[in-house]
Amino acid sequence: MGALEQGHYMDELEENDVELESDSEPEPELESDKEVKEAVRVLLEGIGEDCEREGLKRTPHRVAKAFREGTRGYNQKARDIVKGALFPEAGLVHINGHTGAACGMVLVNDLDLFSYCESCLLPFAIRCHVSYLPSSNRVVGLSKLSRVSDVFAKRLQNPQKLAKEVCAALDASIKPAGVAVVLQCSHVPFPETFVSSSDWNQVCSSARLGALEEDHAQWNDFLALLKLKGVNGIECSNTLQNWCPSLKNTVNGKNMGNNKSYSSMVSAVVSIIRAIGEDPSRKELVSTPYRYVQWLMRFKTSKTPEFKSILNLNANAEELKKEAIMTNGHGSKICYELSLPFCSQCEHHLIPFYGSVHIGWFGNAERCIDRAHLLALVQFYACKLQVQERMTRQIAESIHAWCDKGVAVVVEANHICMISRGIEKVRSSSATISVLGKFATDPVARASFLQSIPKCTG
Amino acid sequence: MGALEQGHYMDELEENDVELESDSEPEPELESDKEVKEAVRVLLEGIGEDCEREGLKRTPHRVAKAFREGTRGYNQKARDIVKGALFPEAGLVHINGHTGAACGMVLVNDLDLFSYCESCLLPFAIRCHVSYLPSSNRVVGLSKLSRVSDVFAKRLQNPQKLAKEVCAALDASIKPAGVAVVLQCSHVPFPETFVSSSDWNQVCSSARLGALEEDHAQWNDFLALLKLKGVNGIECSNTLQNWCPSLKNTVNGKNMGNNKSYSSMVSAVVSIIRAIGEDPSRKELVSTPYRYVQWLMRFKTSKTPEFKSILNLNANAEELKKEAIMTNGHGSKICYELSLPFCSQCEHHLIPFYGSVHIGWFGNAERCIDRAHLLALVQFYACKLQVQERMTRQIAESIHAWCDKGVAVVVEANHICMISRGIEKVRSSSATISVLGKFATDPVARASFLQSIPKCTG
């Protein structure tokens, strides 16, 4: 369908003096990065990918960098962060009360953090709320509450452990009269459970020490302040049973490809865990390599068996599209199928992106397709290493192949790689559009389709 | 009122091996940092501050670091950022349309950025939306749209210039078929105009090139995609007349303290502008030092004359409180005055923090105070170099001094230093509480007061 004229492309690049895939600033390579890169190559081959194709060439490098930055907390200490930012503040004399550096409660709410799930190595999002009761005539710089929390977020974690560690570290480094940490955590969904972005697994965890643990009234003040700041839904569910989707399935070797490749993939993940400074034999991490490999195998280049059975077809896109042509027609000229959920994986960072696909086409009695089949088509193109632009084009082109009057496809997505790594743009999202045939030449049809898509309210 | 027992404090610190105000990692000092530090000392002295008091000791260091990081864009090139992230993608063959790397529109919306206003040197917030039409069979990594935008945000800017520069840089580095940039900018308010956080000056600017400029239908697609993503209110007001509050006033030397100090403050700001790599004689920057100094003088340690005239008092807090005692009483035992707006300045970073103060007290016919006087009290304590914890305490203690049954004060604030610098936690905010007298001992009274405060809906 699509065509990449490599020769022409390289010429053009040379002309413009634009290098493909070179780093602007070469960094010295760390030993641990080398190990992670090698492991990522094993994983890419294990899911049937060609490490030398353009989009993947530097993926090992990017993944190594992301792991290094994402787990930098192993090399940081809360004490070092806090000690430069303790400021003397006046206490109270002859007045009964809690104020300023004499236990006047301080809350910093809605700190957006990211961590890595120790069960499956995928990122999870954290809305972090921290409170402490200053004592000994000193307060700490507000930003340090965020920085200390981030030290522990940048490790392999689960929500409860993270809350406890942040709380204990703040207690030890600030020595306050009390400290409380509440975390609202959201786990990246797995493709098979993903219906919409509100389906992220949510867990709330908390930890408290000192007066905030012992004095019920102080704890109530904290909860009241949180409510005041618009923080709701913090009924703490300390059970982690349904936290990580990977914990729902027993790990086994079924559908894992040949055993040799499978065991080398597992070893590769073990070496990643070791390279970031963790102990792969720690109880919570023992099964993590199996779970990560199992998750990764969902994005194997060939079609997965589960996918076949859903469709009850000899599943490749060509056959899919024949099956999908149905005889009962729509009356309207432009047909829509909107808000088809998908969960894919960014081939540049091996991190999920997810969202909705909206499809419009010029249909008639002969060219009709039901939602289930379009959903299957979307999942077919989502369940592999992808980029959003390509996925949008592939969906459009495959529909165009059986319905060539006109196709429009809009993909809305949230890229975890945009928010959990480097640039950390937590509110950002993206949209791509493909228009073929009549939709390309008729702006009115295009506008009509775009208007039919439900607006994002976020 | 408050008491800081310095001797005892230092002992305690020593005991705990916690250093005051030392950097965890000493950095090599840059020549430009030295100049900025020296300039900041001149400015602090100019507003009557003691550079040697604990909270201010390292403020010159922090301000220099913030300026360096906040204007790092002068040392970055869009081309370097993009060239490592151009990926080959297939185009179209034998199909009429716009898709993938053949002009399939790509939008990245809601990138939160910060910049510095070239008119007054204060930060402004940007919600940035970028779109481009890929061409020549290649797409750019999505995060690069954010990184390139940030290169130009990290300079002294105004909204229109910023949009134009980002647009031109993306055009030159990606060579797309078209590019569009829409910026929703919000300027930090000035104390005298601040009523609530919705009062930030908003300006929307935009720039576009190529097919997104020439093809009306493509531009409409872009607007439709933005709408889809929940981005509204982008009617672009390209006039900058009411953008920066400092532009509303003609700069003059009135109320600026003695002339000598004033002119050395202006020279200090000129040297900061030069140190960050800008040309102080650039047309838009010529009056900036005057405006920055004028803004800074609002936070002079002594009371400002404007403040006196508002109150029509011999304005110091002692006298203020006497004036404020009125004879008409409330029937209820607990009196409230809620959502009193304030705009203060963080003494650690010389960057504003702003929000609302809520005050509760046990009043009777003798102990009553009207909103205007409480507002004046709040402004008195806000209009200086501050920290939120201290301001909360000072307000509580000064009310307690004439009404000693019980006082509760809650301060809700957004700290620009938490979002424009280092940690960039754009959603975060903070709350502090002081309770004295009966409010300290009676949790029910405290809870009742806290419940009376209007909830944040954000």
Coordinates of C-alpha atoms in Angstrom, one line a residue, chain B:
Chain B
M1 CA 4.9 38.0 67.9
G2 CA 6.9 35.1 66.5
A3 CA 10.2 34.3 68.0
L4 CA 13.2 32.7 66.3
E5 CA 15.7 31.5 68.8
Q6 CA 18.7 31.5 66.5
G7 CA 21.1 30.0 69.1
H8 CA 19.0 27.1 69.9
Y9 CA 18.2 26.5 66.3
M10 CA 21.8 26.3 65.2
D11 CA 22.6 23.9 68.0
E12 CA 19.8 21.6 67.0
L13 CA 21.0 21.7 63.4
E14 CA 24.5 20.7 64.3
E15 CA 23.2 17.9 66.5
N16 CA 21.3 16.5 63.5
D17 CA 24.1 17.0 61.1
V18 CA 21.9 19.0 58.8
E19 CA 23.6 21.8 57.0
L20 CA 21.8 25.0 56.4
E21 CA 21.8 26.4 52.9
S22 CA 24.6 24.4 51.5
D23 CA 24.3 23.0 48.0
S24 CA 24.4 19.2 47.8
E25 CA 26.6 19.4 44.7
P26 CA 28.8 22.4 44.3
E27 CA 28.7 23.6 40.7
P28 CA 31.5 25.5 39.0
E29 CA 30.5 29.1 38.9
L30 CA 29.9 30.7 35.5
E31 CA 31.0 34.3 34.9
S32 CA 27.5 35.2 33.8
D33 CA 26.1 33.7 37.0
K34 CA 28.5 35.9 39.0
E35 CA 27.2 39.0 37.3
V36 CA 23.5 38.0 37.9
K37 CA 24.2 37.3 41.6
E38 CA 25.8 40.6 42.1
A39 CA 22.9 42.3 40.3
V40 CA 20.4 40.5 42.5
R41 CA 22.2 41.7 45.6
V42 CA 21.9 45.3 44.4
L43 CA 18.2 44.7 43.8
L44 CA 17.6 43.2 47.2
E45 CA 19.3 46.1 48.9
G46 CA 17.4 48.5 46.7
I47 CA 14.1 47.2 48.2
G48 CA 15.5 47.5 51.7
E49 CA 16.3 43.9 52.3
D50 CA 19.2 42.4 54.2
C51 CA 21.0 40.0 51.8
E52 CA 22.6 38.2 54.8
R53 CA 19.4 37.1 56.5
E54 CA 18.9 33.3 56.3
G55 CA 16.1 33.2 53.7
L56 CA 17.9 35.5 51.3
K57 CA 21.5 34.3 51.7
R58 CA 21.3 32.1 48.7
T59 CA 18.6 33.9 46.8
P60 CA 21.1 35.5 44.4
H61 CA 22.4 32.0 43.6
R62 CA 18.9 30.6 43.1
V63 CA 17.8 33.6 40.9
A64 CA 21.0 33.3 38.8
K65 CA 20.3 29.5 38.3
A66 CA 16.7 30.2 37.4
F67 CA 17.6 32.8 34.8
R68 CA 20.3 30.5 33.4
E69 CA 17.9 27.6 33.0
G70 CA 15.0 29.8 32.0
T71 CA 16.9 31.4 29.2
R72 CA 18.9 28.4 28.0
G73 CA 17.2 28.7 24.6
Y74 CA 19.7 31.2 23.5
N75 CA 22.2 28.4 23.4
Q76 CA 20.1 25.9 21.6
K77 CA 19.2 25.3 18.0
A78 CA 16.0 23.7 16.7
R79 CA 18.0 22.1 13.9
D80 CA 20.1 20.1 16.4
I81 CA 17.1 18.9 18.2
V82 CA 15.2 17.7 15.1
K83 CA 18.0 16.2 13.1
G84 CA 18.2 13.1 15.3
A85 CA 14.5 12.4 15.1
L86 CA 13.4 12.4 11.5
F87 CA 12.0 9.0 10.6
P88 CA 11.3 7.7 7.2
E89 CA 7.6 6.9 6.7
A90 CA 5.8 5.6 3.6
G91 CA 4.0 8.0 1.4
L92 CA 1.1 7.3 -1.0
V93 CA 1.1 5.6 -4.4
H94 CA -1.9 5.8 -6.8
I95 CA -4.2 7.2 -4.2
N96 CA -5.4 10.7 -3.9
G97 CA -5.1 11.9 -0.3
H98 CA -3.3 13.2 2.7
T99 CA -2.0 10.6 5.0
G100 CA 1.1 9.6 7.0
A101 CA 4.3 11.2 5.7
A102 CA 2.3 12.5 2.7
C103 CA 0.6 15.5 4.4
G104 CA -1.4 13.5 7.0
M105 CA -1.8 16.3 9.5
V106 CA -0.1 15.8 12.9
L107 CA -1.2 17.8 16.0
V108 CA 0.4 17.8 19.4
N109 CA -1.8 19.8 21.8
D110 CA -1.6 21.1 25.3
L111 CA 2.1 21.4 25.8
D112 CA 2.7 23.3 29.0
L113 CA 5.6 25.7 28.6
F114 CA 7.0 28.7 30.5
S115 CA 8.7 31.8 29.1
Y116 CA 9.9 35.2 30.3
C117 CA 8.1 38.3 29.4
E118 CA 10.5 40.7 27.6
S119 CA 8.6 43.7 28.9
C120 CA 8.9 42.9 32.6
L121 CA 11.1 39.8 33.1
L122 CA 8.4 37.9 34.9
P123 CA 7.4 34.4 33.7
F124 CA 4.4 33.7 31.6
A125 CA 2.6 30.4 31.1
I126 CA 2.0 29.0 27.7
R127 CA -0.4 26.3 26.5
C128 CA 1.1 25.4 23.2
H129 CA -0.5 23.6 20.3
V130 CA 1.6 22.6 17.3
S131 CA 0.6 21.0 14.0
Y132 CA 2.5 20.1 10.8
L133 CA 2.0 18.4 7.5
P134 CA 4.7 15.8 7.0
S135 CA 6.3 15.7 3.6
S136 CA 9.1 14.1 1.7
N137 CA 8.3 10.7 3.3
R138 CA 9.4 11.5 6.7
V139 CA 7.9 12.4 10.1
V140 CA 9.5 13.9 13.2
G141 CA 9.4 12.4 16.7
L142 CA 6.4 13.9 18.5
S143 CA 8.4 15.0 21.5
K144 CA 10.6 17.2 19.2
L145 CA 7.6 19.5 18.6
S146 CA 7.7 20.2 22.3
R147 CA 11.4 20.5 22.5
V148 CA 11.7 22.9 19.6
S149 CA 8.9 25.1 21.1
D150 CA 10.7 25.1 24.3
V151 CA 14.0 26.4 22.7
F152 CA 12.1 29.6 21.9
A153 CA 10.1 29.7 25.1
K154 CA 13.3 29.7 27.1
R155 CA 14.2 33.3 25.9
L156 CA 12.8 36.7 26.6
Q157 CA 9.6 36.8 24.6
N158 CA 6.2 38.1 23.8
P159 CA 3.4 35.8 22.7
Q160 CA 3.4 36.8 19.0
K161 CA 7.2 36.7 18.5
L162 CA 7.3 33.3 20.2
A163 CA 4.6 31.9 17.9
K164 CA 6.4 33.2 14.8
E165 CA 9.8 31.9 15.9
V166 CA 8.6 28.4 16.8
C167 CA 6.7 28.2 13.5
A168 CA 9.7 29.4 11.4
A169 CA 12.1 27.0 13.2
L170 CA 9.9 24.0 12.7
D171 CA 9.5 25.0 9.1
A172 CA 13.2 25.2 8.6
S173 CA 14.2 22.1 10.5
I174 CA 11.4 19.7 9.4
K175 CA 10.7 21.1 6.0
P176 CA 7.1 20.1 6.2
A177 CA 4.3 21.0 3.7
G178 CA 2.8 23.3 6.3
V179 CA 3.1 24.2 10.0
A180 CA 0.9 26.0 12.5
V181 CA 1.5 27.1 16.1
V182 CA -1.2 28.4 18.5
L183 CA -0.2 29.7 21.9
Q184 CA -2.6 30.4 24.8
C185 CA -0.5 32.7 27.0
S186 CA -1.2 33.8 30.6
H187 CA 0.8 36.6 32.2
V188 CA 1.5 36.6 35.9
P189 CA -0.8 39.2 37.4
F190 CA 0.5 42.3 39.3
P191 CA -0.6 42.7 42.9
E192 CA -2.8 45.8 42.2
T193 CA -4.8 44.1 39.5
F194 CA -5.1 40.6 41.1
V195 CA -8.5 39.6 42.2
S196 CA -8.5 35.8 41.5
S197 CA -6.4 33.4 39.5
S198 CA -8.9 33.7 36.6
D199 CA -7.6 37.3 36.3
W200 CA -4.4 36.3 34.6
N201 CA -4.0 38.3 31.4
Q202 CA -4.7 36.0 28.6
V203 CA -3.5 36.4 25.1
C204 CA -3.7 34.0 22.2
S205 CA -1.2 34.2 19.4
S206 CA -0.6 32.1 16.3
A207 CA 1.6 31.7 13.3
R208 CA 1.4 29.5 10.2
L209 CA 3.4 28.7 7.1
G210 CA 3.0 26.7 3.9
A211 CA -0.2 24.8 3.2
L212 CA -1.6 25.7 6.6
E213 CA -1.3 29.3 5.7
E214 CA -2.3 29.1 2.1
D215 CA -5.0 26.4 2.1
H216 CA -8.1 27.6 4.0
A217 CA -9.5 24.1 4.2
Q218 CA -6.3 22.7 5.8
W219 CA -6.4 25.5 8.4
N220 CA -10.0 24.6 9.1
D221 CA -9.0 21.0 9.6
F222 CA -6.5 22.1 12.1
L223 CA -9.0 24.2 14.0
A224 CA -11.5 21.3 13.9
L225 CA -8.8 19.0 15.4
L226 CA -8.1 21.5 18.2
K227 CA -11.8 21.7 19.0
L228 CA -11.9 17.9 19.1
K229 CA -9.1 17.9 21.6
G230 CA -11.1 20.3 23.9
V231 CA -9.0 23.3 23.0
N232 CA -11.3 26.3 22.9
G233 CA -11.1 30.0 23.2
I234 CA -8.3 30.4 20.6
E235 CA -9.8 33.4 18.9
C236 CA -6.5 34.9 18.3
S237 CA -6.0 38.4 19.7
N238 CA -2.8 39.4 18.1
T239 CA -2.8 42.8 19.9
L240 CA -0.4 42.8 22.7
Q241 CA -1.5 46.2 24.1
N242 CA -3.0 44.7 27.3
W243 CA -0.7 41.8 27.5
C244 CA 1.9 42.8 30.1
P245 CA 0.5 44.7 33.1
S246 CA 3.7 46.7 33.2
L247 CA 2.9 48.2 29.8
K248 CA -0.2 49.9 31.2
N249 CA 1.8 52.3 33.3
T250 CA 4.2 54.8 31.9
V251 CA 7.6 54.2 33.5
N252 CA 8.7 57.1 35.7
G253 CA 10.9 57.5 38.7
K254 CA 8.2 58.4 41.2
N255 CA 8.0 56.4 44.3
M256 CA 11.2 54.7 43.4
G257 CA 13.2 55.5 46.5
N258 CA 16.2 57.7 46.3
N259 CA 17.6 58.3 42.8
K260 CA 21.0 56.8 43.4
S261 CA 19.6 53.4 44.6
Y262 CA 17.1 53.5 41.7
S263 CA 19.6 54.0 39.0
S264 CA 21.9 51.3 40.4
M265 CA 18.9 48.9 40.4
V266 CA 18.2 49.7 36.8
S267 CA 21.9 49.1 35.9
A268 CA 21.7 45.8 37.8
V269 CA 18.8 44.7 35.6
V270 CA 20.6 45.8 32.5
S271 CA 23.5 43.6 33.5
I272 CA 21.2 40.6 34.1
I273 CA 19.8 41.0 30.6
R274 CA 23.3 41.1 29.2
A275 CA 24.4 38.1 31.2
I276 CA 21.7 35.9 29.9
G277 CA 22.9 36.7 26.3
E278 CA 20.4 39.3 25.3
D279 CA 21.0 42.8 23.9
P280 CA 19.6 45.4 26.4
S281 CA 19.4 47.9 23.6
R282 CA 17.0 45.8 21.6
K283 CA 13.9 48.0 21.1
E284 CA 11.6 45.9 23.2
L285 CA 14.1 45.6 26.0
V286 CA 15.0 49.3 26.4
S287 CA 12.4 50.0 29.1
T288 CA 12.4 46.5 30.6
P289 CA 14.9 47.3 33.4
Y290 CA 12.7 50.3 34.6
R291 CA 9.6 48.1 34.5
Y292 CA 11.2 45.2 36.4
V293 CA 12.5 47.6 39.1
Q294 CA 9.1 49.3 39.3
W295 CA 7.5 45.8 39.8
L296 CA 10.1 44.9 42.4
M297 CA 9.5 48.1 44.3
R298 CA 6.0 46.9 45.0
F299 CA 7.6 44.5 47.5
K300 CA 9.7 47.0 49.3
T301 CA 10.1 46.1 52.9
S302 CA 8.4 49.2 54.2
K303 CA 4.8 49.9 53.5
T304 CA 4.2 51.5 50.1
P305 CA 2.5 54.9 49.8
E306 CA -0.3 53.5 47.7
F307 CA -1.2 51.1 50.4
K308 CA -1.5 54.0 52.9
S309 CA -3.9 55.9 50.7
I310 CA -6.1 52.8 50.2
L311 CA -6.5 52.5 54.0
N312 CA -6.4 56.1 54.9
L313 CA -4.4 55.2 57.9
N314 CA -1.0 55.7 59.3
A315 CA -0.2 52.4 57.8
N316 CA 1.5 49.9 59.9
A317 CA 0.0 46.7 61.1
E318 CA -0.5 47.8 64.7
E319 CA -2.5 50.8 63.7
L320 CA -4.3 48.9 61.0
K321 CA -5.7 46.5 63.5
K322 CA -7.0 49.3 65.8
E323 CA -8.8 50.9 62.9
A324 CA -10.3 47.6 61.9
I325 CA -12.1 47.0 65.1
M326 CA -15.7 47.9 64.4
T327 CA -18.7 48.1 66.6
N328 CA -21.4 46.3 64.6
G329 CA -21.2 42.7 65.5
H330 CA -22.0 39.3 64.1
G331 CA -24.4 37.1 65.8
S332 CA -22.5 33.9 65.1
K333 CA -19.7 32.8 67.3
I334 CA -17.3 31.9 64.4
C335 CA -16.9 34.7 61.9
Y336 CA -15.4 34.1 58.5
E337 CA -14.0 36.1 55.7
L338 CA -13.1 33.9 52.8
S339 CA -11.3 34.0 49.5
L340 CA -9.3 37.1 50.0
P341 CA -7.0 37.3 47.0
F342 CA -3.2 38.0 47.4
C343 CA -0.2 38.2 45.3
S344 CA 3.2 37.9 47.0
Q345 CA 6.7 37.2 46.1
C346 CA 8.8 34.1 47.0
E347 CA 11.9 35.3 48.8
H348 CA 13.9 32.3 47.7
H349 CA 13.4 32.8 44.0
L350 CA 12.1 36.4 43.5
I351 CA 9.1 34.9 41.7
P352 CA 5.5 35.6 42.5
F353 CA 3.1 33.3 44.4
Y354 CA -0.5 34.1 44.5
G355 CA -3.8 32.7 45.7
S356 CA -6.5 33.1 48.4
V357 CA -6.5 33.7 52.1
H358 CA -9.4 32.4 54.3
I359 CA -9.8 33.7 57.8
G360 CA -12.0 32.5 60.6
W361 CA -12.1 33.9 64.2
F362 CA -14.2 33.8 67.3
G363 CA -15.9 37.2 67.2
N364 CA -18.5 39.1 69.1
A365 CA -19.9 42.6 69.0
E366 CA -16.5 44.0 70.1
R367 CA -14.4 41.9 67.8
C368 CA -15.6 42.4 64.3
I369 CA -13.7 43.4 61.2
D370 CA -14.9 44.1 57.7
R371 CA -13.6 42.6 54.5
A372 CA -11.8 45.7 53.2
H373 CA -9.7 45.9 56.3
L374 CA -8.8 42.2 56.3
L375 CA -7.9 42.5 52.6
A376 CA -5.6 45.4 53.5
L377 CA -4.1 43.3 56.3
V378 CA -3.5 40.4 53.8
Q379 CA -2.0 42.8 51.3
F380 CA 0.3 44.3 53.9
Y381 CA 1.8 40.9 54.7
A382 CA 1.8 39.8 51.0
C383 CA 3.5 42.8 49.6
K384 CA 7.1 41.9 50.6
L385 CA 9.5 39.1 50.1
Q386 CA 7.8 36.2 51.8
V387 CA 7.3 32.5 52.3
Q388 CA 3.8 31.1 52.5
E389 CA 4.3 29.5 55.9
R390 CA 5.4 32.8 57.4
M391 CA 2.7 34.9 55.8
T392 CA 0.1 32.5 57.2
R393 CA 1.5 32.8 60.7
Q394 CA 1.8 36.6 60.5
I395 CA -1.8 37.1 59.4
A396 CA -3.0 34.7 62.1
E397 CA -0.9 36.4 64.8
S398 CA -1.9 39.9 63.9
I399 CA -5.6 39.0 64.1
H400 CA -5.0 37.1 67.3
A401 CA -3.5 40.3 68.8
W402 CA -6.8 42.0 68.9
C403 CA -9.1 39.0 69.1
D404 CA -7.4 36.4 71.2
K405 CA -10.2 33.8 71.6
G406 CA -9.3 31.9 68.4
V407 CA -8.1 32.5 64.9
A408 CA -7.7 30.2 61.9
V409 CA -6.1 31.1 58.7
V410 CA -5.8 29.0 55.5
V411 CA -3.6 30.2 52.6
E412 CA -4.0 28.5 49.3
A413 CA -1.3 29.4 46.8
N414 CA 0.2 28.7 43.4
H415 CA 3.9 29.1 43.4
I416 CA 5.3 30.2 40.0
C417 CA 8.6 28.9 41.2
M418 CA 7.2 25.4 41.4
I419 CA 6.1 25.4 37.8
S420 CA 8.3 27.8 35.8
R421 CA 11.6 26.4 37.1
G422 CA 13.2 23.0 37.6
I423 CA 10.4 20.7 38.8
E424 CA 7.7 22.1 36.5
K425 CA 4.8 20.7 38.3
V426 CA 2.1 22.7 36.5
R427 CA -0.9 21.3 38.4
S428 CA 0.6 21.5 41.8
S429 CA -0.5 24.0 44.4
S430 CA -0.1 24.4 48.1
A431 CA -2.1 25.1 51.3
T432 CA -0.9 26.2 54.7
I433 CA -2.9 26.5 57.9
S434 CA -2.5 28.4 61.2
V435 CA -4.7 27.8 64.1
L436 CA -4.5 29.8 67.4
G437 CA -6.4 29.7 70.6
K438 CA -9.7 27.9 70.6
F439 CA -9.2 26.8 67.0
A440 CA -6.1 24.9 68.1
T441 CA -7.8 23.0 70.8
D442 CA -11.3 22.5 69.3
P443 CA -11.2 20.1 66.3
V444 CA -14.9 20.6 65.7
A445 CA -14.5 24.4 65.3
R446 CA -11.6 23.8 63.0
A447 CA -13.5 21.3 60.9
S448 CA -16.5 23.7 60.7
F449 CA -14.2 26.5 59.5
L450 CA -12.5 24.3 56.9
Q451 CA -15.9 23.2 55.6
S452 CA -17.0 26.7 55.1
I453 CA -14.2 27.4 52.6
P454 CA -15.3 27.2 48.9
K455 CA -13.9 24.1 47.3
C456 CA -11.4 24.3 44.5
T457 CA -13.0 22.9 41.4
G458 CA -9.9 22.5 39.3

